[in-house]
Amino acid sequence: MTKLEMTETIMAAKKSSGLGWEAISEKVGLGSVFLTSACLGMNSLKPEPADKLCEVLGLDATVSEALQAFPNKKWDQIVPTDPLIYRLYEVVGVYGETIKEIVGEKFGDGIMSAIDFSMDIDKEENPAGDRVVITMNGKFLPYKSW
């Protein structure tokens, strides 16, 4: 089973289950952002959470095997070569669909404003290596029907 087939199978089972990503992640024991990203093919899972996800969604072992396969974190984008900016593109490339899924569940169909928006960049000291903390805060803008 390919990662694309895996994602399609998981998304269909998720829809049938009526469960959201947070509820699924609580049952599996992983964070919702990471688990969603793995289900969308951008990360892999260890055997235990992969099997647990399949149990929660009623999926077979071929899905678990595909979840455990290493991802090819590739997307069709032209990105800058500056290492810091490239890493931000990589974050969006790897987690963008995950962010869209979770924002959709929490707010509905819409976007985050980049006009009514703020961003903070902080440093978190950590004995394992200092951390960059980027907080983006944008107004939710629902799509309008007419």
Tab-separated table of N, CA and C in Angstrom:
chain	number	residue	atom	x	y	z
A	1	MET	N	0.852	-1.179	0.000
A	1	MET	CA	0.000	0.000	0.000
A	1	MET	C	0.892	1.234	0.000
A	2	THR	N	0.611	2.180	-0.889
A	2	THR	CA	1.374	3.416	-0.934
A	2	THR	C	0.911	4.367	0.168
A	3	LYS	N	1.699	5.396	0.413
A	3	LYS	CA	1.303	6.409	1.403
A	3	LYS	C	0.016	7.113	0.963
A	4	LEU	N	-0.132	7.352	-0.343
A	4	LEU	CA	-1.352	7.996	-0.838
A	4	LEU	C	-2.567	7.097	-0.602
A	5	GLU	N	-2.451	5.817	-0.915
A	5	GLU	CA	-3.553	4.881	-0.660
A	5	GLU	C	-3.861	4.797	0.834
A	6	MET	N	-2.800	4.790	1.649
A	6	MET	CA	-2.960	4.762	3.102
A	6	MET	C	-3.771	5.972	3.569
A	7	THR	N	-3.386	7.155	3.109
A	7	THR	CA	-4.079	8.382	3.507
A	7	THR	C	-5.539	8.342	3.092
A	8	GLU	N	-5.801	7.928	1.871
A	8	GLU	CA	-7.194	7.849	1.399
A	8	GLU	C	-8.008	6.875	2.253
A	9	THR	N	-7.401	5.745	2.624
A	9	THR	CA	-8.081	4.744	3.454
A	9	THR	C	-8.355	5.294	4.847
A	10	ILE	N	-7.365	5.953	5.434
A	10	ILE	CA	-7.525	6.526	6.772
A	10	ILE	C	-8.584	7.627	6.768
A	11	MET	N	-8.552	8.498	5.769
A	11	MET	CA	-9.513	9.602	5.721
A	11	MET	C	-10.944	9.074	5.578
A	12	ALA	N	-11.129	8.030	4.791
A	12	ALA	CA	-12.467	7.439	4.643
A	12	ALA	C	-12.918	6.817	5.962
A	13	ALA	N	-12.010	6.112	6.645
A	13	ALA	CA	-12.356	5.481	7.928
A	13	ALA	C	-12.626	6.541	8.990
A	14	LYS	N	-11.854	7.617	8.987
A	14	LYS	CA	-12.065	8.714	9.937
A	14	LYS	C	-13.446	9.316	9.735
A	15	LYS	N	-13.801	9.559	8.490
A	15	LYS	CA	-15.117	10.130	8.190
A	15	LYS	C	-16.226	9.192	8.669
A	16	SER	N	-16.080	7.913	8.388
A	16	SER	CA	-17.097	6.932	8.809
A	16	SER	C	-17.205	6.834	10.324
A	17	SER	N	-16.074	7.009	11.004
A	17	SER	CA	-16.066	6.882	12.465
A	17	SER	C	-16.740	8.054	13.158
A	18	GLY	N	-16.761	9.220	12.510
A	18	GLY	CA	-17.310	10.418	13.131
A	18	GLY	C	-16.377	11.044	14.155
A	19	LEU	N	-15.162	10.516	14.263
A	19	LEU	CA	-14.195	11.033	15.239
A	19	LEU	C	-13.348	12.133	14.626
A	20	GLY	N	-12.989	13.124	15.442
A	20	GLY	CA	-12.053	14.162	15.035
A	20	GLY	C	-10.637	13.748	15.364
A	21	TRP	N	-9.671	14.512	14.865
A	21	TRP	CA	-8.259	14.184	15.088
A	21	TRP	C	-7.897	14.170	16.567
A	22	GLU	N	-8.427	15.099	17.337
A	22	GLU	CA	-8.081	15.121	18.765
A	22	GLU	C	-8.599	13.879	19.476
A	23	ALA	N	-9.812	13.456	19.170
A	23	ALA	CA	-10.365	12.250	19.795
A	23	ALA	C	-9.560	11.021	19.388
A	24	ILE	N	-9.200	10.943	18.113
A	24	ILE	CA	-8.394	9.813	17.644
A	24	ILE	C	-7.037	9.817	18.321
A	25	SER	N	-6.416	10.991	18.398
A	25	SER	CA	-5.074	11.073	18.992
A	25	SER	C	-5.092	10.715	20.476
A	26	GLU	N	-6.163	11.075	21.177
A	26	GLU	CA	-6.273	10.683	22.591
A	26	GLU	C	-6.332	9.170	22.727
A	27	LYS	N	-7.074	8.507	21.839
A	27	LYS	CA	-7.191	7.045	21.883
A	27	LYS	C	-5.871	6.364	21.517
A	28	VAL	N	-5.111	6.984	20.616
A	28	VAL	CA	-3.843	6.413	20.170
A	28	VAL	C	-2.710	6.746	21.141
A	29	GLY	N	-2.823	7.902	21.800
A	29	GLY	CA	-1.783	8.308	22.751
A	29	GLY	C	-0.678	9.154	22.143
A	30	LEU	N	-1.007	9.885	21.076
A	30	LEU	CA	-0.051	10.801	20.455
A	30	LEU	C	-0.698	12.173	20.311
A	31	GLY	N	0.124	13.192	20.088
A	31	GLY	CA	-0.388	14.533	19.839
A	31	GLY	C	-1.146	14.581	18.526
A	32	SER	N	-2.188	15.404	18.480
A	32	SER	CA	-3.044	15.441	17.292
A	32	SER	C	-2.320	15.961	16.055
A	33	VAL	N	-1.429	16.928	16.212
A	33	VAL	CA	-0.717	17.464	15.050
A	33	VAL	C	0.192	16.387	14.456
A	34	PHE	N	0.949	15.705	15.307
A	34	PHE	CA	1.845	14.673	14.799
A	34	PHE	C	1.073	13.509	14.192
A	35	LEU	N	0.054	13.047	14.878
A	35	LEU	CA	-0.716	11.909	14.378
A	35	LEU	C	-1.374	12.249	13.037
A	36	THR	N	-1.959	13.423	12.933
A	36	THR	CA	-2.589	13.834	11.679
A	36	THR	C	-1.566	13.870	10.559
A	37	SER	N	-0.390	14.432	10.844
A	37	SER	CA	0.663	14.499	9.850
A	37	SER	C	1.077	13.103	9.380
A	38	ALA	N	1.171	12.156	10.300
A	38	ALA	CA	1.510	10.780	9.928
A	38	ALA	C	0.415	10.173	9.054
A	39	CYS	N	-0.833	10.445	9.402
A	39	CYS	CA	-1.954	9.911	8.621
A	39	CYS	C	-2.009	10.525	7.230
A	40	LEU	N	-1.506	11.730	7.083
A	40	LEU	CA	-1.445	12.389	5.780
A	40	LEU	C	-0.169	12.039	5.019
A	41	GLY	N	0.658	11.159	5.601
A	41	GLY	CA	1.831	10.646	4.908
A	41	GLY	C	3.113	11.414	5.099
A	42	MET	N	3.124	12.407	5.978
A	42	MET	CA	4.315	13.227	6.155
A	42	MET	C	5.192	12.812	7.331
A	43	ASN	N	4.773	11.869	8.120
A	43	ASN	CA	5.576	11.297	9.202
A	43	ASN	C	5.247	9.818	9.280
A	44	SER	N	6.064	9.080	10.017
A	44	SER	CA	5.785	7.656	10.213
A	44	SER	C	5.496	7.409	11.686
A	45	LEU	N	4.852	6.285	11.952
A	45	LEU	CA	4.545	5.893	13.322
A	45	LEU	C	5.315	4.645	13.703
A	46	LYS	N	5.557	4.483	14.976
A	46	LYS	CA	6.109	3.246	15.520
A	46	LYS	C	5.002	2.186	15.473
A	47	PRO	N	5.362	0.910	15.569
A	47	PRO	CA	4.358	-0.154	15.450
A	47	PRO	C	3.178	-0.041	16.412
A	48	GLU	N	3.435	0.246	17.686
A	48	GLU	CA	2.336	0.268	18.660
A	48	GLU	C	1.283	1.328	18.331
A	49	PRO	N	1.656	2.604	18.104
A	49	PRO	CA	0.612	3.576	17.757
A	49	PRO	C	-0.006	3.322	16.382
A	50	ALA	N	0.762	2.788	15.442
A	50	ALA	CA	0.189	2.466	14.128
A	50	ALA	C	-0.892	1.404	14.276
A	51	ASP	N	-0.601	0.372	15.052
A	51	ASP	CA	-1.595	-0.686	15.289
A	51	ASP	C	-2.801	-0.145	16.048
A	52	LYS	N	-2.550	0.733	17.027
A	52	LYS	CA	-3.641	1.301	17.825
A	52	LYS	C	-4.561	2.148	16.947
A	53	LEU	N	-3.967	2.956	16.050
A	53	LEU	CA	-4.770	3.761	15.137
A	53	LEU	C	-5.650	2.851	14.278
A	54	CYS	N	-5.075	1.773	13.772
A	54	CYS	CA	-5.845	0.844	12.937
A	54	CYS	C	-6.965	0.188	13.744
A	55	GLU	N	-6.701	-0.086	15.003
A	55	GLU	CA	-7.734	-0.645	15.876
A	55	GLU	C	-8.871	0.367	16.065
A	56	VAL	N	-8.514	1.619	16.339
A	56	VAL	CA	-9.505	2.677	16.569
A	56	VAL	C	-10.380	2.879	15.332
A	57	LEU	N	-9.775	2.829	14.140
A	57	LEU	CA	-10.515	3.107	12.912
A	57	LEU	C	-10.976	1.843	12.182
A	58	GLY	N	-10.674	0.680	12.734
A	58	GLY	CA	-11.114	-0.568	12.109
A	58	GLY	C	-10.405	-0.867	10.802
A	59	LEU	N	-9.103	-0.601	10.758
A	59	LEU	CA	-8.324	-0.805	9.535
A	59	LEU	C	-7.410	-2.019	9.670
A	60	ASP	N	-7.000	-2.578	8.541
A	60	ASP	CA	-6.188	-3.798	8.588
A	60	ASP	C	-4.690	-3.512	8.678
A	61	ALA	N	-3.927	-4.592	8.744
A	61	ALA	CA	-2.481	-4.507	8.977
A	61	ALA	C	-1.730	-3.819	7.848
A	62	THR	N	-2.275	-3.819	6.630
A	62	THR	CA	-1.563	-3.143	5.541
A	62	THR	C	-1.485	-1.635	5.786
A	63	VAL	N	-2.501	-1.078	6.430
A	63	VAL	CA	-2.475	0.354	6.766
A	63	VAL	C	-1.421	0.598	7.846
A	64	SER	N	-1.354	-0.273	8.844
A	64	SER	CA	-0.344	-0.144	9.895
A	64	SER	C	1.059	-0.193	9.299
A	65	GLU	N	1.282	-1.103	8.377
A	65	GLU	CA	2.598	-1.211	7.726
A	65	GLU	C	2.934	0.069	6.966
A	66	ALA	N	1.952	0.618	6.256
A	66	ALA	CA	2.184	1.857	5.511
A	66	ALA	C	2.454	3.027	6.453
A	67	LEU	N	1.764	3.065	7.589
A	67	LEU	CA	2.014	4.119	8.581
A	67	LEU	C	3.433	4.044	9.130
A	68	GLN	N	3.983	2.849	9.205
A	68	GLN	CA	5.326	2.656	9.751
A	68	GLN	C	6.430	2.914	8.725
A	69	ALA	N	6.070	2.950	7.441
A	69	ALA	CA	7.059	3.194	6.387
A	69	ALA	C	7.552	4.640	6.465
A	70	PHE	N	8.822	4.813	6.182
A	70	PHE	CA	9.382	6.158	6.205
A	70	PHE	C	8.754	7.007	5.103
A	71	PRO	N	8.403	8.250	5.423
A	71	PRO	CA	7.764	9.105	4.422
A	71	PRO	C	8.789	9.714	3.467
A	72	ASN	N	8.297	10.128	2.330
A	72	ASN	CA	9.084	10.919	1.399
A	72	ASN	C	8.541	12.334	1.513
A	73	LYS	N	9.168	13.148	2.338
A	73	LYS	CA	8.644	14.490	2.637
A	73	LYS	C	8.948	15.429	1.474
A	74	LYS	N	8.184	15.252	0.430
A	74	LYS	CA	8.390	15.997	-0.786
A	74	LYS	C	7.061	16.610	-1.212
A	75	TRP	N	7.107	17.819	-1.648
A	75	TRP	CA	5.908	18.446	-2.181
A	75	TRP	C	6.335	19.292	-3.366
A	76	ASP	N	5.411	19.578	-4.253
A	76	ASP	CA	5.720	20.306	-5.479
A	76	ASP	C	5.720	21.805	-5.224
A	77	GLN	N	6.796	22.288	-4.668
A	77	GLN	CA	6.928	23.708	-4.372
A	77	GLN	C	8.336	24.170	-4.734
A	78	ILE	N	8.453	25.402	-5.179
A	78	ILE	CA	9.763	26.009	-5.354
A	78	ILE	C	10.041	26.753	-4.058
A	79	VAL	N	11.145	26.425	-3.428
A	79	VAL	CA	11.445	27.009	-2.122
A	79	VAL	C	12.758	27.776	-2.161
A	80	PRO	N	12.904	28.759	-1.287
A	80	PRO	CA	14.158	29.511	-1.223
A	80	PRO	C	15.289	28.651	-0.665
A	81	THR	N	16.507	29.078	-0.886
A	81	THR	CA	17.661	28.301	-0.415
A	81	THR	C	18.209	28.776	0.923
A	82	ASP	N	17.764	29.925	1.421
A	82	ASP	CA	18.200	30.354	2.749
A	82	ASP	C	17.756	29.296	3.755
A	83	PRO	N	18.676	28.753	4.560
A	83	PRO	CA	18.320	27.630	5.434
A	83	PRO	C	17.171	27.894	6.407
A	84	LEU	N	17.131	29.067	7.030
A	84	LEU	CA	16.046	29.343	7.974
A	84	LEU	C	14.707	29.436	7.241
A	85	ILE	N	14.673	30.185	6.162
A	85	ILE	CA	13.427	30.332	5.408
A	85	ILE	C	13.012	28.990	4.808
A	86	TYR	N	13.969	28.225	4.313
A	86	TYR	CA	13.667	26.900	3.780
A	86	TYR	C	12.996	26.028	4.840
A	87	ARG	N	13.498	26.080	6.074
A	87	ARG	CA	12.914	25.251	7.139
A	87	ARG	C	11.474	25.655	7.420
A	88	LEU	N	11.160	26.943	7.323
A	88	LEU	CA	9.771	27.362	7.499
A	88	LEU	C	8.900	26.819	6.364
A	89	TYR	N	9.415	26.828	5.142
A	89	TYR	CA	8.688	26.213	4.032
A	89	TYR	C	8.510	24.718	4.277
A	90	GLU	N	9.561	24.084	4.820
A	90	GLU	CA	9.470	22.659	5.110
A	90	GLU	C	8.373	22.384	6.144
A	91	VAL	N	8.285	23.230	7.175
A	91	VAL	CA	7.243	23.063	8.190
A	91	VAL	C	5.863	23.120	7.540
A	92	VAL	N	5.645	24.108	6.674
A	92	VAL	CA	4.352	24.230	6.008
A	92	VAL	C	4.140	23.058	5.049
A	93	GLY	N	5.179	22.646	4.344
A	93	GLY	CA	5.055	21.522	3.428
A	93	GLY	C	4.712	20.226	4.139
A	94	VAL	N	5.330	20.003	5.286
A	94	VAL	CA	5.114	18.762	6.028
A	94	VAL	C	3.829	18.829	6.861
A	95	TYR	N	3.572	19.977	7.501
A	95	TYR	CA	2.437	20.082	8.426
A	95	TYR	C	1.273	20.922	7.919
A	96	GLY	N	1.384	21.494	6.719
A	96	GLY	CA	0.336	22.373	6.202
A	96	GLY	C	-1.026	21.706	6.107
A	97	GLU	N	-1.086	20.512	5.520
A	97	GLU	CA	-2.364	19.808	5.400
A	97	GLU	C	-2.901	19.436	6.780
A	98	THR	N	-1.985	19.132	7.708
A	98	THR	CA	-2.385	18.827	9.082
A	98	THR	C	-3.011	20.056	9.734
A	99	ILE	N	-2.373	21.204	9.580
A	99	ILE	CA	-2.911	22.445	10.132
A	99	ILE	C	-4.289	22.723	9.537
A	100	LYS	N	-4.423	22.558	8.233
A	100	LYS	CA	-5.708	22.797	7.552
A	100	LYS	C	-6.786	21.868	8.101
A	101	GLU	N	-6.471	20.601	8.296
A	101	GLU	CA	-7.439	19.638	8.838
A	101	GLU	C	-7.921	20.053	10.229
A	102	ILE	N	-6.984	20.397	11.082
A	102	ILE	CA	-7.338	20.705	12.471
A	102	ILE	C	-8.047	22.056	12.568
A	103	VAL	N	-7.604	23.074	11.817
A	103	VAL	CA	-8.309	24.363	11.800
A	103	VAL	C	-9.730	24.158	11.276
A	104	GLY	N	-9.890	23.334	10.243
A	104	GLY	CA	-11.219	23.055	9.703
A	104	GLY	C	-12.142	22.432	10.729
A	105	GLU	N	-11.609	21.489	11.513
A	105	GLU	CA	-12.432	20.855	12.547
A	105	GLU	C	-12.815	21.829	13.652
A	106	LYS	N	-11.905	22.726	14.005
A	106	LYS	CA	-12.166	23.628	15.125
A	106	LYS	C	-12.987	24.848	14.732
A	107	PHE	N	-12.822	25.340	13.484
A	107	PHE	CA	-13.458	26.591	13.091
A	107	PHE	C	-14.459	26.449	11.956
A	108	GLY	N	-14.284	25.464	11.096
A	108	GLY	CA	-15.105	25.339	9.896
A	108	GLY	C	-14.290	25.667	8.664
A	109	ASP	N	-14.968	25.866	7.546
A	109	ASP	CA	-14.309	26.108	6.269
A	109	ASP	C	-13.903	27.566	6.183
A	110	GLY	N	-12.616	27.833	6.140
A	110	GLY	CA	-12.138	29.206	6.075
A	110	GLY	C	-10.633	29.270	6.117
A	111	ILE	N	-10.125	30.455	6.375
A	111	ILE	CA	-8.680	30.683	6.394
A	111	ILE	C	-8.282	31.508	7.611
A	112	MET	N	-6.993	31.559	7.862
A	112	MET	CA	-6.459	32.441	8.889
A	112	MET	C	-5.984	33.714	8.195
A	113	SER	N	-6.411	34.840	8.707
A	113	SER	CA	-6.018	36.125	8.140
A	113	SER	C	-4.525	36.362	8.318
A	114	ALA	N	-3.910	36.919	7.286
A	114	ALA	CA	-2.536	37.389	7.400
A	114	ALA	C	-2.529	38.918	7.476
A	115	ILE	N	-3.729	39.516	7.565
A	115	ILE	CA	-3.855	40.964	7.730
A	115	ILE	C	-4.163	41.267	9.187
A	116	ASP	N	-5.222	40.640	9.735
A	116	ASP	CA	-5.522	40.748	11.170
A	116	ASP	C	-4.729	39.630	11.838
A	117	PHE	N	-3.445	39.873	12.062
A	117	PHE	CA	-2.485	38.818	12.348
A	117	PHE	C	-1.359	39.352	13.229
A	118	SER	N	-0.854	38.506	14.083
A	118	SER	CA	0.365	38.846	14.818
A	118	SER	C	1.239	37.598	14.912
A	119	MET	N	2.517	37.826	15.098
A	119	MET	CA	3.445	36.723	15.238
A	119	MET	C	4.495	37.103	16.272
A	120	ASP	N	4.794	36.161	17.142
A	120	ASP	CA	5.847	36.355	18.134
A	120	ASP	C	6.911	35.299	17.908
A	121	ILE	N	8.156	35.712	18.044
A	121	ILE	CA	9.275	34.778	17.952
A	121	ILE	C	10.039	34.875	19.253
A	122	ASP	N	10.097	33.750	19.952
A	122	ASP	CA	10.736	33.714	21.263
A	122	ASP	C	11.821	32.661	21.299
A	123	LYS	N	12.654	32.794	22.304
A	123	LYS	CA	13.701	31.814	22.557
A	123	LYS	C	13.360	31.100	23.854
A	124	GLU	N	13.363	29.793	23.802
A	124	GLU	CA	13.140	28.976	24.992
A	124	GLU	C	14.435	28.253	25.288
A	125	GLU	N	15.026	28.576	26.432
A	125	GLU	CA	16.275	27.907	26.796
A	125	GLU	C	15.967	26.480	27.214
A	126	ASN	N	16.786	25.565	26.735
A	126	ASN	CA	16.557	24.152	26.957
A	126	ASN	C	17.909	23.465	27.069
A	127	PRO	N	18.113	22.623	28.072
A	127	PRO	CA	19.404	21.956	28.228
A	127	PRO	C	19.770	21.073	27.026
A	128	ALA	N	18.786	20.619	26.281
A	128	ALA	CA	19.055	19.783	25.115
A	128	ALA	C	19.328	20.625	23.867
A	129	GLY	N	19.285	21.941	24.001
A	129	GLY	CA	19.480	22.860	22.878
A	129	GLY	C	18.350	23.875	22.869
A	130	ASP	N	18.714	25.151	22.783
A	130	ASP	CA	17.703	26.200	22.805
A	130	ASP	C	16.688	26.000	21.690
A	131	ARG	N	15.447	26.438	21.944
A	131	ARG	CA	14.326	26.218	21.040
A	131	ARG	C	13.832	27.541	20.470
A	132	VAL	N	13.450	27.527	19.208
A	132	VAL	CA	12.808	28.666	18.565
A	132	VAL	C	11.304	28.469	18.746
A	133	VAL	N	10.623	29.470	19.295
A	133	VAL	CA	9.177	29.390	19.492
A	133	VAL	C	8.535	30.465	18.616
A	134	ILE	N	7.789	30.032	17.626
A	134	ILE	CA	7.088	30.949	16.722
A	134	ILE	C	5.592	30.790	16.990
A	135	THR	N	4.951	31.877	17.383
A	135	THR	CA	3.516	31.860	17.641
A	135	THR	C	2.840	32.756	16.611
A	136	MET	N	1.955	32.162	15.818
A	136	MET	CA	1.195	32.932	14.838
A	136	MET	C	-0.238	33.040	15.335
A	137	ASN	N	-0.788	34.241	15.262
A	137	ASN	CA	-2.128	34.492	15.765
A	137	ASN	C	-2.875	35.297	14.707
A	138	GLY	N	-3.814	34.631	14.009
A	138	GLY	CA	-4.566	35.303	12.958
A	138	GLY	C	-6.053	35.105	13.133
A	139	LYS	N	-6.798	36.124	12.786
A	139	LYS	CA	-8.259	36.053	12.853
A	139	LYS	C	-8.757	34.990	11.876
A	140	PHE	N	-9.747	34.196	12.310
A	140	PHE	CA	-10.346	33.214	11.421
A	140	PHE	C	-11.344	33.911	10.502
A	141	LEU	N	-11.248	33.635	9.223
A	141	LEU	CA	-12.144	34.219	8.237
A	141	LEU	C	-12.906	33.086	7.539
A	142	PRO	N	-14.191	32.900	7.862
A	142	PRO	CA	-14.951	31.838	7.198
A	142	PRO	C	-15.220	32.195	5.747
A	143	TYR	N	-15.268	31.181	4.898
A	143	TYR	CA	-15.655	31.417	3.513
A	143	TYR	C	-17.128	31.803	3.476
A	144	LYS	N	-17.463	32.669	2.568
A	144	LYS	CA	-18.819	33.215	2.448
A	144	LYS	C	-19.548	32.521	1.293
A	145	SER	N	-20.798	32.219	1.511
A	145	SER	CA	-21.655	31.694	0.438
A	145	SER	C	-22.500	32.825	-0.103
A	146	TRP	N	-22.811	32.795	-1.373
A	146	TRP	CA	-23.681	33.820	-1.943
A	146	TRP	C	-24.534	33.239	-3.027
